[in-house]
XYZ file of C-alpha atoms in Angstrom:
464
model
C -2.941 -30.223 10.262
C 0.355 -28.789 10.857
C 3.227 -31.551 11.334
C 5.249 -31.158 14.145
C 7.725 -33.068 16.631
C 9.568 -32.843 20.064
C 12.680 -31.013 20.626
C 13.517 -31.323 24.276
C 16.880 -29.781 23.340
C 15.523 -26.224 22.488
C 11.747 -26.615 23.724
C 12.240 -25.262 27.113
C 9.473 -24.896 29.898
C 7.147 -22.163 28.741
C 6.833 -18.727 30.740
C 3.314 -17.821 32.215
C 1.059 -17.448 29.078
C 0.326 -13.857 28.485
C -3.470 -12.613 28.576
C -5.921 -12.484 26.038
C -5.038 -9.213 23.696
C -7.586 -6.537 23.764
C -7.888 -4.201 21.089
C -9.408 -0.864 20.820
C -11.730 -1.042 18.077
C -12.119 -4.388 18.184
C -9.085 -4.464 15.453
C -7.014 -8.045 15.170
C -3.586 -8.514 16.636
C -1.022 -7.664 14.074
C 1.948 -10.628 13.936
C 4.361 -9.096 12.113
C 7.201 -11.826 10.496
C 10.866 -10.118 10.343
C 14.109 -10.564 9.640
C 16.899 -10.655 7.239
C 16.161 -11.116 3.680
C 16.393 -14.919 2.489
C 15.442 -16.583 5.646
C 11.938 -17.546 5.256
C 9.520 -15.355 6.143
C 7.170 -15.716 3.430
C 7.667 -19.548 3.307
C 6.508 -19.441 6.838
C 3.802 -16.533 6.028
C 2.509 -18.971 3.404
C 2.796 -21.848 5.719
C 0.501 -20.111 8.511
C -1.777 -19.558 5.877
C -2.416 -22.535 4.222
C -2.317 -21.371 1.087
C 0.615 -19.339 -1.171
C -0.325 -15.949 -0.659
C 3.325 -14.356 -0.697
C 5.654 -15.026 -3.690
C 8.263 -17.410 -2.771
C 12.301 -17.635 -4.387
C 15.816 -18.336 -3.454
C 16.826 -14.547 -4.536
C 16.947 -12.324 -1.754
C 14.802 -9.241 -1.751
C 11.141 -10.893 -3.332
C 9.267 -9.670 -0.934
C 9.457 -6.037 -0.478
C 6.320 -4.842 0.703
C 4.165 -5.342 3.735
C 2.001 -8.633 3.067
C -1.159 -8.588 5.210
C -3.355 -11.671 5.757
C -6.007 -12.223 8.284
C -6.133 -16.122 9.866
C -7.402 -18.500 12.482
C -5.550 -20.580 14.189
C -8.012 -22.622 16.487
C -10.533 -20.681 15.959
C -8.916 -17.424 17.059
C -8.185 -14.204 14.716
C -5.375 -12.718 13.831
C -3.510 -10.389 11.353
C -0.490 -11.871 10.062
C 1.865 -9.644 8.403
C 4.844 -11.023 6.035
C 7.532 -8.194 5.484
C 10.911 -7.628 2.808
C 14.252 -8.635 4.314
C 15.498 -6.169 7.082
C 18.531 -4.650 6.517
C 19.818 -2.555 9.256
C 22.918 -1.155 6.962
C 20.663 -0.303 3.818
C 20.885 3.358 3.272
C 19.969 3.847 -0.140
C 18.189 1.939 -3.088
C 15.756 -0.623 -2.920
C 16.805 -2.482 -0.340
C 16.389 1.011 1.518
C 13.019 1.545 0.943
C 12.151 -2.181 1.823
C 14.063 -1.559 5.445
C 11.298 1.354 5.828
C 8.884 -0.982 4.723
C 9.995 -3.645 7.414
C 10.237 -0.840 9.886
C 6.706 0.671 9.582
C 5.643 -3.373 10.238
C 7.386 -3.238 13.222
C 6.183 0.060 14.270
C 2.493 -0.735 14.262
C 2.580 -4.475 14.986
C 1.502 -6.030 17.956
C 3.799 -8.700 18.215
C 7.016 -9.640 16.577
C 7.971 -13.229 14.883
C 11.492 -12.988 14.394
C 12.816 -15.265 12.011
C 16.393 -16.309 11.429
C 18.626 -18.887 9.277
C 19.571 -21.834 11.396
C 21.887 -22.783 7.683
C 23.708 -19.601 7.869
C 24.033 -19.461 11.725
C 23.857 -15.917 14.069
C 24.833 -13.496 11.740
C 26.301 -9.613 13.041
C 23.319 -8.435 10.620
C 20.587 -10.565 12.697
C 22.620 -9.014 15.802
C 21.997 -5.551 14.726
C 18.236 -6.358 13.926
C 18.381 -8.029 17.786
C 19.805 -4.753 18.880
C 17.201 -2.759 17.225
C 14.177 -4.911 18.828
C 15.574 -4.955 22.472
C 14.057 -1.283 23.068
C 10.598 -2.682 22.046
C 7.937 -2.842 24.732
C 6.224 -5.437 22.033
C 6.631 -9.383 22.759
C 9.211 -11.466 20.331
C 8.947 -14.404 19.203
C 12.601 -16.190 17.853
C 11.967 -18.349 14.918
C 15.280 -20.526 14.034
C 13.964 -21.457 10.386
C 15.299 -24.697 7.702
C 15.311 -27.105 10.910
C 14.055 -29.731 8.527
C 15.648 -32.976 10.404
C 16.903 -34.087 13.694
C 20.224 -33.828 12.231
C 20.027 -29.958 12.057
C 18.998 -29.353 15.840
C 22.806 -28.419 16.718
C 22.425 -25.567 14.649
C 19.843 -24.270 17.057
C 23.124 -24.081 19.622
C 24.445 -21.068 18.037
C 21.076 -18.610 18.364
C 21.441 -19.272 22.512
C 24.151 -16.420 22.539
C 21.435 -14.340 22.017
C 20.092 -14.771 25.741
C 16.560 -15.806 24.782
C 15.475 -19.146 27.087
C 12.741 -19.784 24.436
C 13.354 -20.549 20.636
C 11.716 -21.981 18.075
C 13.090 -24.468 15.890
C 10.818 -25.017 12.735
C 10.582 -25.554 8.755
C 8.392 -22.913 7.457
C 9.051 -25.329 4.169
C 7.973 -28.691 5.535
C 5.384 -26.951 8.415
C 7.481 -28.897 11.168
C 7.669 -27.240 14.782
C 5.290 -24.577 13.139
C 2.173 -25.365 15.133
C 4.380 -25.417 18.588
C 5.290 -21.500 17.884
C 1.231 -20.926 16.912
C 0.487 -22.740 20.273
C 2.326 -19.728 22.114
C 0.860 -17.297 19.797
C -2.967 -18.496 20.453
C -2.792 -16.305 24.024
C -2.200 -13.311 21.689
C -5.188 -13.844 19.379
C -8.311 -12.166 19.519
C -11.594 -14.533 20.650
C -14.049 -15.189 17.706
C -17.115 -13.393 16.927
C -20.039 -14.615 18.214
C -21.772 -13.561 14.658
C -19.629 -13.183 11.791
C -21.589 -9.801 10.188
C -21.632 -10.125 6.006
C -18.824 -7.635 4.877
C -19.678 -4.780 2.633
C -16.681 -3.256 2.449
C -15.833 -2.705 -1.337
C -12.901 -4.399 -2.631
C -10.488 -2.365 -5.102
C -7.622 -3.492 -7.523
C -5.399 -1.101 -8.636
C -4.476 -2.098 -12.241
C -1.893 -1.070 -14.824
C 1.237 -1.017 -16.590
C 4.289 -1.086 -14.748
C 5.026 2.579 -13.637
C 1.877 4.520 -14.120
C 1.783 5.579 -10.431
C -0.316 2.709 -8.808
C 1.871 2.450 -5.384
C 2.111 5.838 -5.393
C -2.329 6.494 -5.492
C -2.689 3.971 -2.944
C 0.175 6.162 -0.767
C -1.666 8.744 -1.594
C -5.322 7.550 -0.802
C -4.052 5.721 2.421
C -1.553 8.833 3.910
C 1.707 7.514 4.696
C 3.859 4.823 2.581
C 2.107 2.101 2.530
C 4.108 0.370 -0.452
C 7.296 0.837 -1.592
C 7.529 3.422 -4.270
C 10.455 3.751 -7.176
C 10.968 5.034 -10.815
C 12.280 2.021 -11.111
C 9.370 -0.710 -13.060
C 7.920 -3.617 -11.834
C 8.408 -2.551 -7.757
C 5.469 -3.848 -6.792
C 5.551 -7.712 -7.151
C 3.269 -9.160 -4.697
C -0.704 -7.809 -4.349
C -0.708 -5.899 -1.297
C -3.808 -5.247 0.664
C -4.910 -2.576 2.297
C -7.743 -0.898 4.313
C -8.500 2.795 4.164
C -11.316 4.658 5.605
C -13.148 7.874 4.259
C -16.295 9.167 5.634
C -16.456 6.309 8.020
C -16.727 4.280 5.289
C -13.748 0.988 5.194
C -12.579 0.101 1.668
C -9.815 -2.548 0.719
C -7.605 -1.271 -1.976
C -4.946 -3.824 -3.160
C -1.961 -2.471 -5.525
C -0.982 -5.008 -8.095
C 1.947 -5.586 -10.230
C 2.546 -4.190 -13.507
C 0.906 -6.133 -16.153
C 3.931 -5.987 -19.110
C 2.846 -7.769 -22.474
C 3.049 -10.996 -22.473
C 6.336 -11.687 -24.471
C 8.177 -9.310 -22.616
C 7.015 -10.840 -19.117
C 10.389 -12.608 -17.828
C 9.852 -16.329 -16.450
C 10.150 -16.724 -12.475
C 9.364 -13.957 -10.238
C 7.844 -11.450 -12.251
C 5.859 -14.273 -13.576
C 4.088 -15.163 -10.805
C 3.470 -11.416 -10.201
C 1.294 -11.249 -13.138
C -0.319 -14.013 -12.554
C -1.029 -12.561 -9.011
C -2.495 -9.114 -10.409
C -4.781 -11.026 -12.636
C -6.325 -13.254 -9.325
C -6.611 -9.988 -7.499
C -8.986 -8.804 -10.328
C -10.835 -11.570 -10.212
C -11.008 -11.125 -6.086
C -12.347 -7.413 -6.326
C -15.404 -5.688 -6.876
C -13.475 -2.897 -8.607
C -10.868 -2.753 -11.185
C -9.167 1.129 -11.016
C -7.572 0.805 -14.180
C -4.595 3.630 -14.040
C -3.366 5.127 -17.391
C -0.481 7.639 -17.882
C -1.915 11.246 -19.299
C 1.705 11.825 -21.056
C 2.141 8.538 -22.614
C -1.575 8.225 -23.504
C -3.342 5.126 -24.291
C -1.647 2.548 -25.299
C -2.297 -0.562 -26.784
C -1.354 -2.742 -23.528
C -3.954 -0.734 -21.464
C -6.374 -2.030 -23.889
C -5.606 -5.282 -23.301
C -5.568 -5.070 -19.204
C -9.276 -3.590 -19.686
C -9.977 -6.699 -21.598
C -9.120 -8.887 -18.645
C -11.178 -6.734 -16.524
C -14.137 -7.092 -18.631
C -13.433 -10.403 -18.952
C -13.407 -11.177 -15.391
C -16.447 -9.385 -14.791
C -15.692 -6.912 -12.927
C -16.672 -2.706 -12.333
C -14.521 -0.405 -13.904
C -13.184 2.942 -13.437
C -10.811 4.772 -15.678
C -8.333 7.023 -13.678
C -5.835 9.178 -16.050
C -2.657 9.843 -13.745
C -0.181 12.438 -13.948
C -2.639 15.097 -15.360
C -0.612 17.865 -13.523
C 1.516 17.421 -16.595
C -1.270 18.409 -18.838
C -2.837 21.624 -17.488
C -1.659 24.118 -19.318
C -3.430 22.403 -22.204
C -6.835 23.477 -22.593
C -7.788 21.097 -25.219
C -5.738 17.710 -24.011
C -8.888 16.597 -21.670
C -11.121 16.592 -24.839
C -8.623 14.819 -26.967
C -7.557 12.206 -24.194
C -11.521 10.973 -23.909
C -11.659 11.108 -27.705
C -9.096 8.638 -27.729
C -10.788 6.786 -24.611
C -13.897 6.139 -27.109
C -11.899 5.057 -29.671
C -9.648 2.523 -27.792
C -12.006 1.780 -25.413
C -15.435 1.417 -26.965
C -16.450 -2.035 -24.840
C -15.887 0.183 -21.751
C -17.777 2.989 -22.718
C -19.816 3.023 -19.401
C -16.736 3.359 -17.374
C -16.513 6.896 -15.660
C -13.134 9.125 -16.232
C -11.009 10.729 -13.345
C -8.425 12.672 -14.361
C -6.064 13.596 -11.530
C -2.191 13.684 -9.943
C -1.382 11.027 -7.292
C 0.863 13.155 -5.649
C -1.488 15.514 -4.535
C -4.843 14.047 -2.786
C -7.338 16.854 -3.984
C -9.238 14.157 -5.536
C -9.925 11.991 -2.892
C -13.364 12.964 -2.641
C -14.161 12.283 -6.265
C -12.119 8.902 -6.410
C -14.284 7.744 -3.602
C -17.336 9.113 -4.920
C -16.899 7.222 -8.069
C -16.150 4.335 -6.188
C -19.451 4.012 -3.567
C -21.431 5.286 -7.202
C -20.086 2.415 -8.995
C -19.931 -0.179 -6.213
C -23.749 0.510 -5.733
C -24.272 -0.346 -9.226
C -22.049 -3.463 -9.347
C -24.624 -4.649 -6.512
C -27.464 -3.416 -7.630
C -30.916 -5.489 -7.886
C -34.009 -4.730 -10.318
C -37.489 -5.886 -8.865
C -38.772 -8.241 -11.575
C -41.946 -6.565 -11.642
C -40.885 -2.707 -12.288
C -38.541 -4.127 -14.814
C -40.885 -5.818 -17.166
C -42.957 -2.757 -17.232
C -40.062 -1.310 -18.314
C -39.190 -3.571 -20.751
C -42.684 -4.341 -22.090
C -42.639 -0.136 -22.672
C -39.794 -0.321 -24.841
C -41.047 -3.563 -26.616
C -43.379 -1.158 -28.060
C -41.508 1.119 -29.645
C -38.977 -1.477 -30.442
C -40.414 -4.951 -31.041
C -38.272 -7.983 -30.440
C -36.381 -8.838 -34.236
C -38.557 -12.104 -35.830
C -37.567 -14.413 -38.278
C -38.402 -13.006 -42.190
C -41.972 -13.758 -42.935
C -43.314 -14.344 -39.029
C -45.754 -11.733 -37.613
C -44.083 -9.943 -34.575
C -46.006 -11.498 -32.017
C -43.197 -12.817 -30.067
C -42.632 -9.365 -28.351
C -46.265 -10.036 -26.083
C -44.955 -12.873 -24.293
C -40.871 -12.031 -23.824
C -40.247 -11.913 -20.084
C -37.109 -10.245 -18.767
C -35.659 -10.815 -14.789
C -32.411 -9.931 -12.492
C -30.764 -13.248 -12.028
C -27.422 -12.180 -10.605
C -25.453 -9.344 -9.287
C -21.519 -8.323 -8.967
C -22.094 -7.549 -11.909
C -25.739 -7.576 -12.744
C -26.762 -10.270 -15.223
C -30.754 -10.344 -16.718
C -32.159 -13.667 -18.174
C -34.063 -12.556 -21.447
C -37.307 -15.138 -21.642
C -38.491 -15.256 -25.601
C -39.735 -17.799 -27.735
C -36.795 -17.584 -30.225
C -33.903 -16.618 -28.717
C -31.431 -17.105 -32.054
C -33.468 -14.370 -33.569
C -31.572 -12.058 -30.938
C -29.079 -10.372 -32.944
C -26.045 -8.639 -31.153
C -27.427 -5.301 -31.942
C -30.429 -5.863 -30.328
C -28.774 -6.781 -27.437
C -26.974 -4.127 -27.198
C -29.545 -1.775 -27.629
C -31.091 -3.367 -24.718
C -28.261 -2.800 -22.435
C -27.785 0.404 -23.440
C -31.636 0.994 -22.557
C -31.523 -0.709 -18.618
C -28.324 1.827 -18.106
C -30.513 4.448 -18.992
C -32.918 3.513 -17.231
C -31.259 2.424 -14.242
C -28.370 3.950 -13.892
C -25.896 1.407 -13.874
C -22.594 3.220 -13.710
C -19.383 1.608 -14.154
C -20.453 -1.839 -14.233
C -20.838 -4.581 -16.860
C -23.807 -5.842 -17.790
C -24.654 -9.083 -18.696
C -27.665 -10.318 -21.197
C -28.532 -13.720 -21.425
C -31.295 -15.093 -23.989
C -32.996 -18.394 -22.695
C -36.083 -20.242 -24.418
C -39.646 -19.457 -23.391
């Protein structure tokens, strides 16, 4: 439950509540949090939440992407939308391309959460950004953030020379005053679903070393600039999620921070961006595991595909900045050959080679994607597959112990116990007589057999 208290100094009466929002589509309202950098917004995004989804620190400028989250607040929906610090004089730079970020927020957001600094007082920069939302049609919201005792309510004084009747005074830190500003909100929030329909929308991480081109594929894929985009490594620093459609088909696509070795990963910030990426593997159906055609495989991008194996999840292999490489006839062939030989536990991953500045392969990315999604989810009937597997059991009996007849083959018993990814209980009467290569074999075969592309499988040997 969110804290809160009175504040008959600022609380004024409240102004007719506004109707219902109604969507086309059916789409949430979008709540877009602005303002300058260092004032809160993703202390507050987190705060809504529940839960720390946005990277929090006292250095201005952490946040520089749009951060989307979809909530409830008493049992109404919502799209919440956390943004990098507006900057109405930024003209080149990062802090630039975050204003553009913060912009596009504003431009497609429903309603807008401004949020200032009660500490620092009314700034000329929150002015301009003032300025700059008086020709919106779209209804504001003035958050005066870091009210964290009664003894800071005079600061509120200062924000009235903006000529708004109704502020907020809150702590986004301490969740004080926040659920008095979500009260006002509720009228804007769409009503629940009567049935909440099981999603199968495919979820895809973006993975990689620090600038490979992942913000600039999911640009690409989505149309317009989604996330910011620089030459400049480690941009990218929360996991941003987003939704694009092809063929009437919605996917998520989340781009992740560059995963840098471990002893060269700085403490702080870039920290918890790492440890960010690696969660949104582990949230995602599908890793898309981006590799740089002129640098080649390195020995980091082995060890990102071992924490996507490890976690389990689909694979596909996407070679970026091939444009580079076409007027060499042979570098395709020798780029896989080197694929096999770094990558030998991914062998069943698929291969796009492409550019993501140009979007030519868009229909093979998501072609790839619905093939190996449908194998990630896949289920064998138990019946079809022990026909299979009692076929292959003759031709290649189950390995016994030295001296034993090979009778254990006529009773092994194989089923489907799992999917995302698939995973088949083995039933035999010895299961340490299962070597590894056995195994494998055996994996190798149900791929074969049933065309499980891009996907790890998993074999487990259990006592008859």
């Amino acid at each position: 439950m969110l804290p809160s208290r009175t504040m008959s100094r600022t609380k004024q009466t409240r102004g007719p509540v506004a109707p219902l929002f109604t969507l086309e589509g059916g789409r949430l309202p979008i709540i877009a949090l602005i303002g300058r950098p260092n004032v809160g917004k993703s202390t507050l995004f987190n705060r809504i939440l529940g839960t720390r989804a946005a990277i929090v620190d006292d250095v201005p400028g952490v946040t520089r992407d749009r951060n989307y989250a979809d909530s409830t607040y008493r049992n109404r929906r919502f799209r919440l939308v956390d943004t990098g610090g507006l900057d109405p004089t930024a003209s080149e730079g990062m802090l630039s391309l975050i204003r553009q970020q913060s912009q596009l927020a504003i431009a497609e957001a429903d309603i807008l959460v401004l949020v200032l600094d009660a500490r620092s007082g009314l700034t000329p920069a929150d002015e301009e950004v003032v300025q700059t939302l008086r020709g919106s049609d779209k209804p504001v919201y003035y958050v005066i953030n870091k009210i964290d005792t009664p003894k800071a309510d005079p600061l509120v004084a200062d924000f009235y020379r903006l000529g708004q009747e109704q502020l907020y005074p809150l702590s986004a830190e301490h969740g004080i005053g926040v659920a008095e500003l979500l009260d006002d909100l509720f009228s804007h929030m769409a009503e629940p679903l009567d049935e909440e329909a099981t999603s199968d929308t495919p979820r895809i991480a973006i993975v990689g070393r620090p600038n490979v081109g992942k913000s600039t594929l999911v640009n690409s894929v989505l149309g317009e600039a989604r996330v910011v985009v620089s030459n400049v490594p480690g941009t990218t620093r929360d996991p941003v999620d987003s939704v694009a459609t092809f063929k009437d088909r919605q996917y998520v696509l989340t781009d992740t921070a560059g995963i840098r070795r471990r002893g060269r990963v700085e403490r702080g910030i870039e920290g918890y961006s790492v440890a960010r990426s690696l969660r949104a593997i582990g949230r995602s159906d599908i890793a898309v595991l981006l590799l740089d055609a002129e640098e080649g495989v390195t020995e980091q991008d082995t060890k990102i595909a071992g924490l996507v194996l490890k976690q389990g999840r689909a694979c596909i292999l996407i070679v970026n900045k091939w444009d580079l490489k076409t007027d060499d006839v042979h570098a395709r062939e020798a780029y896989k050959q080197d694929l096999e030989r770094r990558f030998p536990f991914l062998a069943w991953a698929p291969v796009l080679f492409i550019s993501a500045l140009e979007q030519d392969f868009l229909r093979g990315l998501f072609a790839l994607i619905d093939q190996v999604y449908f194998s990630f989810c896949k289920r064998v009937p138990t019946g079809p597959l022990n026909q299979f597997f009692q076929g292959l059991l003759e031709e290649h009996p189950l390995p016994v112990r030295k001296g034993k007849p090979a009778k254990a083959s006529k009773s092994a018993f194989m089923t489907q116990v799992a999917t995302r990814p698939p995973a088949f209980a083995l039933f035999v009467g010895h299961p340490d007589n299962m070597t590894p290569a056995y195994l494998r074999f055996l994996e190798n075969q149900i791929r074969k057999e049933y065309h499980f592309s891009g996907t790890p499988i998993r074999l487990m040997t259990r006592k008859k």
